[in-house]
Coordinates of C-alpha atoms in Angstrom, one line a residue:
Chain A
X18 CA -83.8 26.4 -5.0
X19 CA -80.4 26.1 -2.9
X20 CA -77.7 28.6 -1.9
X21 CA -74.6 27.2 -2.9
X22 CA -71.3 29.0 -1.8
X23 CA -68.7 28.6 -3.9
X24 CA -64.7 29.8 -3.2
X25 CA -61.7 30.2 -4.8
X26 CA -60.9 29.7 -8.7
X27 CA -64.8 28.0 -8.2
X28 CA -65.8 31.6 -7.6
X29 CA -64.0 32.8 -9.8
X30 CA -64.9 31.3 -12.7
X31 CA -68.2 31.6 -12.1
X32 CA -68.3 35.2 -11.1
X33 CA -69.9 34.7 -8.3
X34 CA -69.3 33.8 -4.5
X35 CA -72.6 31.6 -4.4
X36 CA -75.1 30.6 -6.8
X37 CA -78.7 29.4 -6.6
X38 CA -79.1 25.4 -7.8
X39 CA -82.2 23.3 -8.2
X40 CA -81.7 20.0 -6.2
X41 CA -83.7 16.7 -6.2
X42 CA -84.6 14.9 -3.0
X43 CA -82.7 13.5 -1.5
X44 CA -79.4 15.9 -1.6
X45 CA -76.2 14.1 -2.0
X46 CA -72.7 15.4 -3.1
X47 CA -73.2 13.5 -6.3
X48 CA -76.5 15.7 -6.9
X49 CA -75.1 19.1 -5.9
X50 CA -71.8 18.7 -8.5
X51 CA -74.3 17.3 -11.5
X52 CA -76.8 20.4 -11.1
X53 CA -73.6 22.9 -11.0
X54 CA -71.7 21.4 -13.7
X55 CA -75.4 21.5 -15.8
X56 CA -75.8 25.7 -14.7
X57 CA -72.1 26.5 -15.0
X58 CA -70.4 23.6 -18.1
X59 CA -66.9 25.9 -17.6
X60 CA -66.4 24.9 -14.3
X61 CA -66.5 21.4 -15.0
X62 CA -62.4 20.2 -15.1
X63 CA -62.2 22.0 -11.5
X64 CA -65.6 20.2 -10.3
X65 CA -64.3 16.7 -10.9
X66 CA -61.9 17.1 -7.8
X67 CA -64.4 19.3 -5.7
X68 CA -65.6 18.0 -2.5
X69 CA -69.1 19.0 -0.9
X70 CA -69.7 20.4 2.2
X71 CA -73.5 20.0 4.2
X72 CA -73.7 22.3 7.4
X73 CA -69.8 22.8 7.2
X74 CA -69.2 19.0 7.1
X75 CA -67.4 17.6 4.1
X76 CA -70.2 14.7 3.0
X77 CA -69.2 11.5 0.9
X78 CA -71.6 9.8 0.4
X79 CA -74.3 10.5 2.9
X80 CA -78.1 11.4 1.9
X81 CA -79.7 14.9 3.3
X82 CA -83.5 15.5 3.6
X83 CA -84.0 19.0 3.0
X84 CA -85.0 20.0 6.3
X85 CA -81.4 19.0 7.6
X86 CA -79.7 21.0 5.0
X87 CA -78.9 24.8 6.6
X88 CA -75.6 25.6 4.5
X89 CA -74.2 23.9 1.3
X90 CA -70.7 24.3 -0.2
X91 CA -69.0 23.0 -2.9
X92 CA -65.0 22.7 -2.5
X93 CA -62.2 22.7 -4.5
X94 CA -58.9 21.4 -3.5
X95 CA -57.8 22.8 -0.3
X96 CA -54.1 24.2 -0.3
X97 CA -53.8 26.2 2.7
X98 CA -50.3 26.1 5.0
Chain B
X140 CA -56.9 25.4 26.0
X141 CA -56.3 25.2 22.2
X142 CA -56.3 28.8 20.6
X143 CA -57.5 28.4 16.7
X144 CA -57.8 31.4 14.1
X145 CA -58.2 32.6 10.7
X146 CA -56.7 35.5 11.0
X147 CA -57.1 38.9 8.2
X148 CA -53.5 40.7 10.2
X149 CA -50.0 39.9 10.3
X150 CA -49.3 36.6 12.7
X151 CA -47.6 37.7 15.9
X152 CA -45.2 34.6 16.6
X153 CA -44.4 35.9 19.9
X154 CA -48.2 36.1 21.1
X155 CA -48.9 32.8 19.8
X156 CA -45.7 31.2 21.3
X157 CA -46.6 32.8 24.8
X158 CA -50.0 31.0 24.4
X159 CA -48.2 27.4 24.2
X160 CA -46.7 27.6 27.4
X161 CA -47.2 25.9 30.4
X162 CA -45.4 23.9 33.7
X163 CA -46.0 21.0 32.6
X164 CA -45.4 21.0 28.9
X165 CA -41.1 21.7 28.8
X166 CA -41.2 20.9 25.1
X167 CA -42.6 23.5 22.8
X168 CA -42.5 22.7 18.9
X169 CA -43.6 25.4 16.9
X170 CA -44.5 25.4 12.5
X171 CA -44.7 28.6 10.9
X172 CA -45.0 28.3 7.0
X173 CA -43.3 31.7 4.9
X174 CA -44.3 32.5 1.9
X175 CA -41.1 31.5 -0.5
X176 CA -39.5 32.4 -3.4
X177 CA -38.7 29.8 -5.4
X178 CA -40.5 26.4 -6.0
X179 CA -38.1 25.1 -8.9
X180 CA -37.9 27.7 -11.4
X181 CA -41.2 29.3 -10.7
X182 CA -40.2 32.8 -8.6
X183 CA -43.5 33.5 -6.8
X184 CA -43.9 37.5 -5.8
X185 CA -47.0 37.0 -3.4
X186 CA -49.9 34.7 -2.6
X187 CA -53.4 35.7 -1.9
X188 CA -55.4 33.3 1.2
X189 CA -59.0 33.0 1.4
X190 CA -60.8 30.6 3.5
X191 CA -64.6 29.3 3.6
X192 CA -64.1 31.1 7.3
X193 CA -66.5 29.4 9.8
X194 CA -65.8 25.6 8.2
X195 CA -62.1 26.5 8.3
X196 CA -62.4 27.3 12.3
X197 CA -64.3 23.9 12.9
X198 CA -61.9 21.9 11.0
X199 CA -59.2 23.4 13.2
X200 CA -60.9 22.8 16.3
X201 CA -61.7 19.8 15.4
X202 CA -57.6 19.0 15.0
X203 CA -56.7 20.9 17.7
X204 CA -59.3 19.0 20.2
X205 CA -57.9 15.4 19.0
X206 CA -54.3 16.1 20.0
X207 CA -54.9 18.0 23.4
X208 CA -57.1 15.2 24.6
X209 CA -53.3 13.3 24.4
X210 CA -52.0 16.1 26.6
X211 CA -50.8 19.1 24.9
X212 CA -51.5 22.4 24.5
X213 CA -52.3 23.3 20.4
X214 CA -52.5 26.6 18.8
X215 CA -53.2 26.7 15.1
X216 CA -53.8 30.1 13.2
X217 CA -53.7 30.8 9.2
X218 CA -53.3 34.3 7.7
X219 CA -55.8 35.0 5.1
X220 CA -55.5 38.2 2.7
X221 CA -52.6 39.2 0.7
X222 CA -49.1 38.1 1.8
X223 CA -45.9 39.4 0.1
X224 CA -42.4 37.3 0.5
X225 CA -41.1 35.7 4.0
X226 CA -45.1 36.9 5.5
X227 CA -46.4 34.1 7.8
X228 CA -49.3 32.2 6.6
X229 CA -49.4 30.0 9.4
X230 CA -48.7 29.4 12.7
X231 CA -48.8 25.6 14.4
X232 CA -47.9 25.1 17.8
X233 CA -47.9 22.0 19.7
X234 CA -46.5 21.8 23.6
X235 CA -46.2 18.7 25.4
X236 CA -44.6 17.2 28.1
X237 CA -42.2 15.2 25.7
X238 CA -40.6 16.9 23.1
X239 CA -40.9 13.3 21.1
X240 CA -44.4 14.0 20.6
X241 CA -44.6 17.7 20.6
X242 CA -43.0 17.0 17.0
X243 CA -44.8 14.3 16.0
X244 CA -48.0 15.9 17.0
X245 CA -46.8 19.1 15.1
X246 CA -45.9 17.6 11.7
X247 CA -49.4 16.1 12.1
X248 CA -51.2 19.3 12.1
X249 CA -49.2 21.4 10.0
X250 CA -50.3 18.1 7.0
X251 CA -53.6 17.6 8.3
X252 CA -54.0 21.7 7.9
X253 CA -53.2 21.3 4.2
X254 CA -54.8 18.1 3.7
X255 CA -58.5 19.2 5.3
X256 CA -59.2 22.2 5.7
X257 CA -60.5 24.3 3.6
X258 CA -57.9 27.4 2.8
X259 CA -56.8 28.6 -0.7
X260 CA -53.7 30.4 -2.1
X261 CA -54.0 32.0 -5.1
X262 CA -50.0 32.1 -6.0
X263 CA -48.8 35.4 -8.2
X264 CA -45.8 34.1 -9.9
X265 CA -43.7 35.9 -12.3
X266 CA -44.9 33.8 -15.5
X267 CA -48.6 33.9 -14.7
X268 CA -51.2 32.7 -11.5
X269 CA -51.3 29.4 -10.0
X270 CA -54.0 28.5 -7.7
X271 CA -52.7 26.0 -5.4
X272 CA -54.1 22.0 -5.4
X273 CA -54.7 22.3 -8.9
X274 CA -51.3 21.9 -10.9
Chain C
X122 CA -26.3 32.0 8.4
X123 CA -26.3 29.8 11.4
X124 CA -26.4 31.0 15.0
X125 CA -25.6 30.0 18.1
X126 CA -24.9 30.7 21.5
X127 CA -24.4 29.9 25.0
X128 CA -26.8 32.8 26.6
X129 CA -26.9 34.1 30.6
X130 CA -29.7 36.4 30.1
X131 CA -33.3 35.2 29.2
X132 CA -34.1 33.9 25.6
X133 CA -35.8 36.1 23.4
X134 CA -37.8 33.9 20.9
X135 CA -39.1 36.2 18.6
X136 CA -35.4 37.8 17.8
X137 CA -34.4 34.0 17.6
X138 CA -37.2 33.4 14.9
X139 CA -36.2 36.1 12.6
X140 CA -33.1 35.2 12.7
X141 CA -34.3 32.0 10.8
X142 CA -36.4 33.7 8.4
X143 CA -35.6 33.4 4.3
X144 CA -37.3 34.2 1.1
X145 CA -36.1 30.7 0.0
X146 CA -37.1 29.1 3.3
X147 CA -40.4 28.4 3.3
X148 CA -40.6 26.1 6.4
X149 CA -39.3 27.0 9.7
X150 CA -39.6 25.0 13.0
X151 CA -38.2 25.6 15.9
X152 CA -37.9 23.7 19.4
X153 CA -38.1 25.4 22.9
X154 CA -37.5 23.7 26.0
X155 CA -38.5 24.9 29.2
X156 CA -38.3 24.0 32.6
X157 CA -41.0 21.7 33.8
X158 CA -42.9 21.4 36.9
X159 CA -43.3 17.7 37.0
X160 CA -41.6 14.5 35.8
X161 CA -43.1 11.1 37.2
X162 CA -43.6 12.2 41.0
X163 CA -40.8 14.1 40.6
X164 CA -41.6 17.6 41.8
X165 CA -39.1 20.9 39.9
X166 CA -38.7 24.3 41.2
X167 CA -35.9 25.4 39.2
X168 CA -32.8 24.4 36.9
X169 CA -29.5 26.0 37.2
X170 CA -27.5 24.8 34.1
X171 CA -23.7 25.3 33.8
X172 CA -21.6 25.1 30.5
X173 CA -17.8 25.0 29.1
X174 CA -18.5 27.5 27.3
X175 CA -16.3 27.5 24.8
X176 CA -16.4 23.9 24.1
X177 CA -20.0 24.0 23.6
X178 CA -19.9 27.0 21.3
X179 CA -17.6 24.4 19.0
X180 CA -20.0 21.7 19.4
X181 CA -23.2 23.8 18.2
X182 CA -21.1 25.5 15.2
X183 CA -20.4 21.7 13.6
X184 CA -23.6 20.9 14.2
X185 CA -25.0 23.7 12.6
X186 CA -22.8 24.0 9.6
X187 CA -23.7 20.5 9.2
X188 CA -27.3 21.0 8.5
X189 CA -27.0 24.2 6.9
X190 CA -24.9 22.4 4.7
X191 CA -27.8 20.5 3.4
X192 CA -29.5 24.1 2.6
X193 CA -30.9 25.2 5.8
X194 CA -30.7 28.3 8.4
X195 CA -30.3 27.0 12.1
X196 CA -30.0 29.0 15.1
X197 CA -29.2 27.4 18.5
X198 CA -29.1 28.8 21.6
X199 CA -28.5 27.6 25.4
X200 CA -29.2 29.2 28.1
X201 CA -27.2 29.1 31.2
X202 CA -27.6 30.3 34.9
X203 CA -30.6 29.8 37.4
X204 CA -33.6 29.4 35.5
X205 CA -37.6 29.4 37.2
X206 CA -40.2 27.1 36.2
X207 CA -41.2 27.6 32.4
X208 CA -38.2 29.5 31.4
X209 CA -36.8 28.6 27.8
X210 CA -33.5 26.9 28.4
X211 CA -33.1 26.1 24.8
X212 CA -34.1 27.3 21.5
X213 CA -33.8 25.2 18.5
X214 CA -34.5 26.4 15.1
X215 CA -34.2 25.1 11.3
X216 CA -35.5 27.3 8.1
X217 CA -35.6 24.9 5.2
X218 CA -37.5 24.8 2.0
X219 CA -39.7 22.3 2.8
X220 CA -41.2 21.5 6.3
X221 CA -40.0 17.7 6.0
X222 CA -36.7 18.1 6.5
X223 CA -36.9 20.8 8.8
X224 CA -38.9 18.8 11.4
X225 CA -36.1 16.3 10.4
X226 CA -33.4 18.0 11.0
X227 CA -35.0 20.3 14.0
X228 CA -35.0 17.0 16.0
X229 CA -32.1 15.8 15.2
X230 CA -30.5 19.1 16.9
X231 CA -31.9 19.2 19.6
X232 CA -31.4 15.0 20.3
X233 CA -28.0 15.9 19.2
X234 CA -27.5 18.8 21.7
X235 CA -28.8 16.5 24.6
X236 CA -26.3 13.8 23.9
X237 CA -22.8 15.9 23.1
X238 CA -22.6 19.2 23.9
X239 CA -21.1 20.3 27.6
X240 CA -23.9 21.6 29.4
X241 CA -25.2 20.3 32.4
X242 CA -28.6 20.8 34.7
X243 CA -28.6 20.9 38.4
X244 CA -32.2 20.2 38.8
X245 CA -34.0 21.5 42.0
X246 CA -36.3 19.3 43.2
X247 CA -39.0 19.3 46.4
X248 CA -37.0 16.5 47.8
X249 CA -33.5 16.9 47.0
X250 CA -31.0 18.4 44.3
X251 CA -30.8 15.9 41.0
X252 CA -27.5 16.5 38.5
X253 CA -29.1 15.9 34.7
X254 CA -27.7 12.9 33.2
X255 CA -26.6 10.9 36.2
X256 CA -29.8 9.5 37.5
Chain D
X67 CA 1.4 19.1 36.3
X68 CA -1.4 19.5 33.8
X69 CA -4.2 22.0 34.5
X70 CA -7.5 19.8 34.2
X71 CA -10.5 22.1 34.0
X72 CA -14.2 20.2 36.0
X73 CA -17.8 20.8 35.6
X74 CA -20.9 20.4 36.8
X75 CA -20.8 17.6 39.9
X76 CA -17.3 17.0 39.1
X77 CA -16.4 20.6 40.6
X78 CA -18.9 20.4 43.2
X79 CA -17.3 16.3 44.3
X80 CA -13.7 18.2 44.3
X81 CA -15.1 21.9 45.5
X82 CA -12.8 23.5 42.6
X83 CA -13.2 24.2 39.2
X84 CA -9.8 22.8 37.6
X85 CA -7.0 20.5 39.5
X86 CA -3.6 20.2 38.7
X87 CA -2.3 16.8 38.3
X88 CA 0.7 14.4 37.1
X89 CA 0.4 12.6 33.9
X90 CA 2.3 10.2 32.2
X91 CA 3.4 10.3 28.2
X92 CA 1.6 10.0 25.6
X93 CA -1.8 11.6 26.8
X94 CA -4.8 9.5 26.9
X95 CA -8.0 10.0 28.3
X96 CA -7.6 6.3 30.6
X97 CA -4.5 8.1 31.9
X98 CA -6.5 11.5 32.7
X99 CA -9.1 9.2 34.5
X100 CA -6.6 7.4 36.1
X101 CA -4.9 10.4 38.0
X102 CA -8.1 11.9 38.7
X103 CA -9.2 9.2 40.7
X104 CA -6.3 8.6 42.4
X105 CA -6.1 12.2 43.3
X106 CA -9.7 12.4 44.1
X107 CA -11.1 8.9 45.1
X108 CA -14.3 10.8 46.2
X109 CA -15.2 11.5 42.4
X110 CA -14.7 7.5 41.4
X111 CA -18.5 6.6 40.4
X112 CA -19.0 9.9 38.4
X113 CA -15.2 9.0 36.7
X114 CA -16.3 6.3 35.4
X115 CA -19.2 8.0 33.1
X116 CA -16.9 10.9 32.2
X117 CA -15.6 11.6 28.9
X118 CA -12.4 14.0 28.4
X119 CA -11.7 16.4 26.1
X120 CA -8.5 17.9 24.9
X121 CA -8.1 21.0 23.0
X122 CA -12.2 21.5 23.3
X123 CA -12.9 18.4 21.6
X124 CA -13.9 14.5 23.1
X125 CA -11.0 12.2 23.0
X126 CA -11.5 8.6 22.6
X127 CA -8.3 6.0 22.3
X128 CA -6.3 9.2 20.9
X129 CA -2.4 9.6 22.4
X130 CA -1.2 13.0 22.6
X131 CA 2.7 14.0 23.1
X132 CA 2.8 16.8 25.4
X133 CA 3.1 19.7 23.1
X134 CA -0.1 18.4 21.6
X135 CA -2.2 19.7 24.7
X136 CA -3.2 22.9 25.3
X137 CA -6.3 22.4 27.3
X138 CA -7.6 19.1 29.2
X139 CA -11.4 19.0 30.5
X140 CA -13.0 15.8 32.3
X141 CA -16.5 16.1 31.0
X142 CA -19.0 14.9 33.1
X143 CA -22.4 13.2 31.4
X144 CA -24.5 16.2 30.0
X145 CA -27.5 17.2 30.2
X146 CA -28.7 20.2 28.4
X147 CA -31.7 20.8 26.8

C-alpha cells in the first residue's frame, strides 16, 4: 500500500488529506489516478484534470520502481496568484 | 539571492520590496495580486489558500533560480490561510538592471505561479463556493 | 483616484502602494527606479535630478487620467534633489482588474515619463558629470 | 522682453535660471530658439535638441499673439526616471 496525499476539493471530497492505494509495478501517473478513481468513484469528474506528483515532481509519463518512490501526490488544477 | 515563501501571515510589501534592492539592479518591478470583488457579476467576500507546502517552495525556487541566472534579483511569496477583501495573496518581485526585462521577467512569474505551482483558492462568493481551476 | 507628485524628500513605497489598493483591483504593479551603480564601464555615485515643477505635475495628471480612464488607479511620483546610490527616484504604479493590462499600462508610464515629462538627471560619475539625455 | 524660464544644462550653459529676451510676433518656438542662441551662442548644440513650452505645455509649429503667453520655458531633453 501507498500514501497518497490528496489537497483541495480532492480532499475534500474524499474526507481525507491522504489516503492509502494499492499500486501495481511499475507506478505511473496513469496507475495512481485508475486505483483512486476505483477507491473513491465520486472524485472521478475532478481526477480527469488531476496531475501526479512523484517526490514533489509533477510526472507525465515517466515509470517509478517502488524503491524510488518516497512521496506521491495527486493534483488538481492549480489556481494560486 | 532569490527569497521564496509560503507564507501563513499577512505579506509585508515593504520587507519584500527592501529585499529586491540592489546597485546594480535600478529597475525594480513588483506584482502583488488582491483579493477582488468582483469577477463579472460574481461578488466574492473572501478566499481560502492552501498549498501542497514543500512542492509549492520547490516550484518557486525552481522559477526563481531560472530568471536570476539572467541577472536579477527574484522574490516570490504566496499567502496561504484565509484572506478577506484587498488582502495580498502574492507578492512577485523581479529587479534587474533594465527595467525592459524586470517586466518581462515579472509577468513571467506571476503566470508561471498560476500556471505550475501547486496553490489552491477556495473562493466564498455570495451565491455559493468556487474552487478555483475548475469552473 | 490617481496620484502624483514631484517629491524632495525620500519615497516612501509602502504609503505609495496603498494608495493603489481597491477591492475591484485585483492586480497591482508597480515600477521603482533607483539609482544604479554601473552602466557599461560607466561608474555612478549619485543623481541629482531637477524638475519644472509645475509643468511636470501637468504632464503626470494627463497621463494618469488617461489610464485611469480605462479603469485603473495610478500613482506616480518623482523624486527630485541629490539622490545616493539605490535611492528610488521614481515610483510607478497601476491597480487594474487584471494583471495584463496593468503590466501594460505600468510600462507604458513609466516609458512615457522618460520621454515627455521635464525632469532631468545630472548624473555623477567617477570620471566626470553626465546630463541624462544628452549623451 | 519675454521672461524665458531654463533647466537643467540650459541654466548651468547660461549660469541663470530664466533670461529675458526680444521676440518677434506671432510666438513660435523657432523664434524662441532663435533669440536664445543669438543671445547665448554658448548654449547652440544643446538648442538644437530643446523643445519649448508655453503656458506649461510643448509647442510644436503653434503661433501665439502676445497676449496668448503667459509663461515661456526652453525645455532641454529629459531624462527622468
Amino acid at each position: 500500500m501507498y500514501t497518497v496525499k490528496l489537497f483541495a476539493i480532492l480532499a475534500e471530497q474524499v474526507g481525507q488529506a491522504e489516503v492509502q492505494l494499492q499500486l501495481p509495478t511499475p507506478i505511473t501517473a496513469g496507475a495512481v489516478k485508475a486505483a483512486m478513481q476505483a477507491a473513491f468513484p465520486q472524485t472521478s469528474s475532478v481526477l480527469a484534470d488531476c496531475l501526479v506528483a512523484v517526490n514533489q515532481t509533477f510526472i507525465d509519463q515517466e515509470e517509478f520502481a517502488p524503491s524510488e518512490v518516497t512521496e506521491l501526490a495527486l493534483i488538481p488544477p492549480v489556481s494560486g496568484g | 539571492m532569490h527569497y521564496v515563501a509560503i507564507a501563513a501571515q499577512p505579506l509585508d510589501v515593504q520587507a519584500l520590496y527592501e529585499k529586491l534592492k540592489a546597485p546594480q539592479f535600478g529597475g525594480i518591478v513588483t506584482f502583488v495580486g488582491t483579493v477582488r470583488q468582483w469577477t463579472a457579476d460574481v461578488e466574492t467576500h473572501a478566499i481560502e489558500y492552501t498549498a501542497y507546502t514543500e512542492m509549492a517552495l520547490k516550484e518557486l525556487t525552481k522559477l526563481a533560480t531560472t530568471i536570476e541566472a539572467q541577472g536579477a534579483n527574484v522574490v516570490i511569496v504566496h499567502r496561504v490561510g484565509h484572506l478577506a477583501l484587498t488582502d495580498e495573496a502574492v507578492f512577485v518581485g523581479v529587479a534587474a538592471a533594465h527595467r525592459g526585462d524586470a517586466f518581462k521577467w515579472c509577468e513571467y512569474l506571476i503566470n508561471a505561479v498560476k500556471q505550475q505551482v501547486p496553490i489552491w483558492k477556495k473562493e466564498f462568493d455570495t451565491d455559493k463556493i468556487r474552487w478555483g481551476g475548475l469552473e
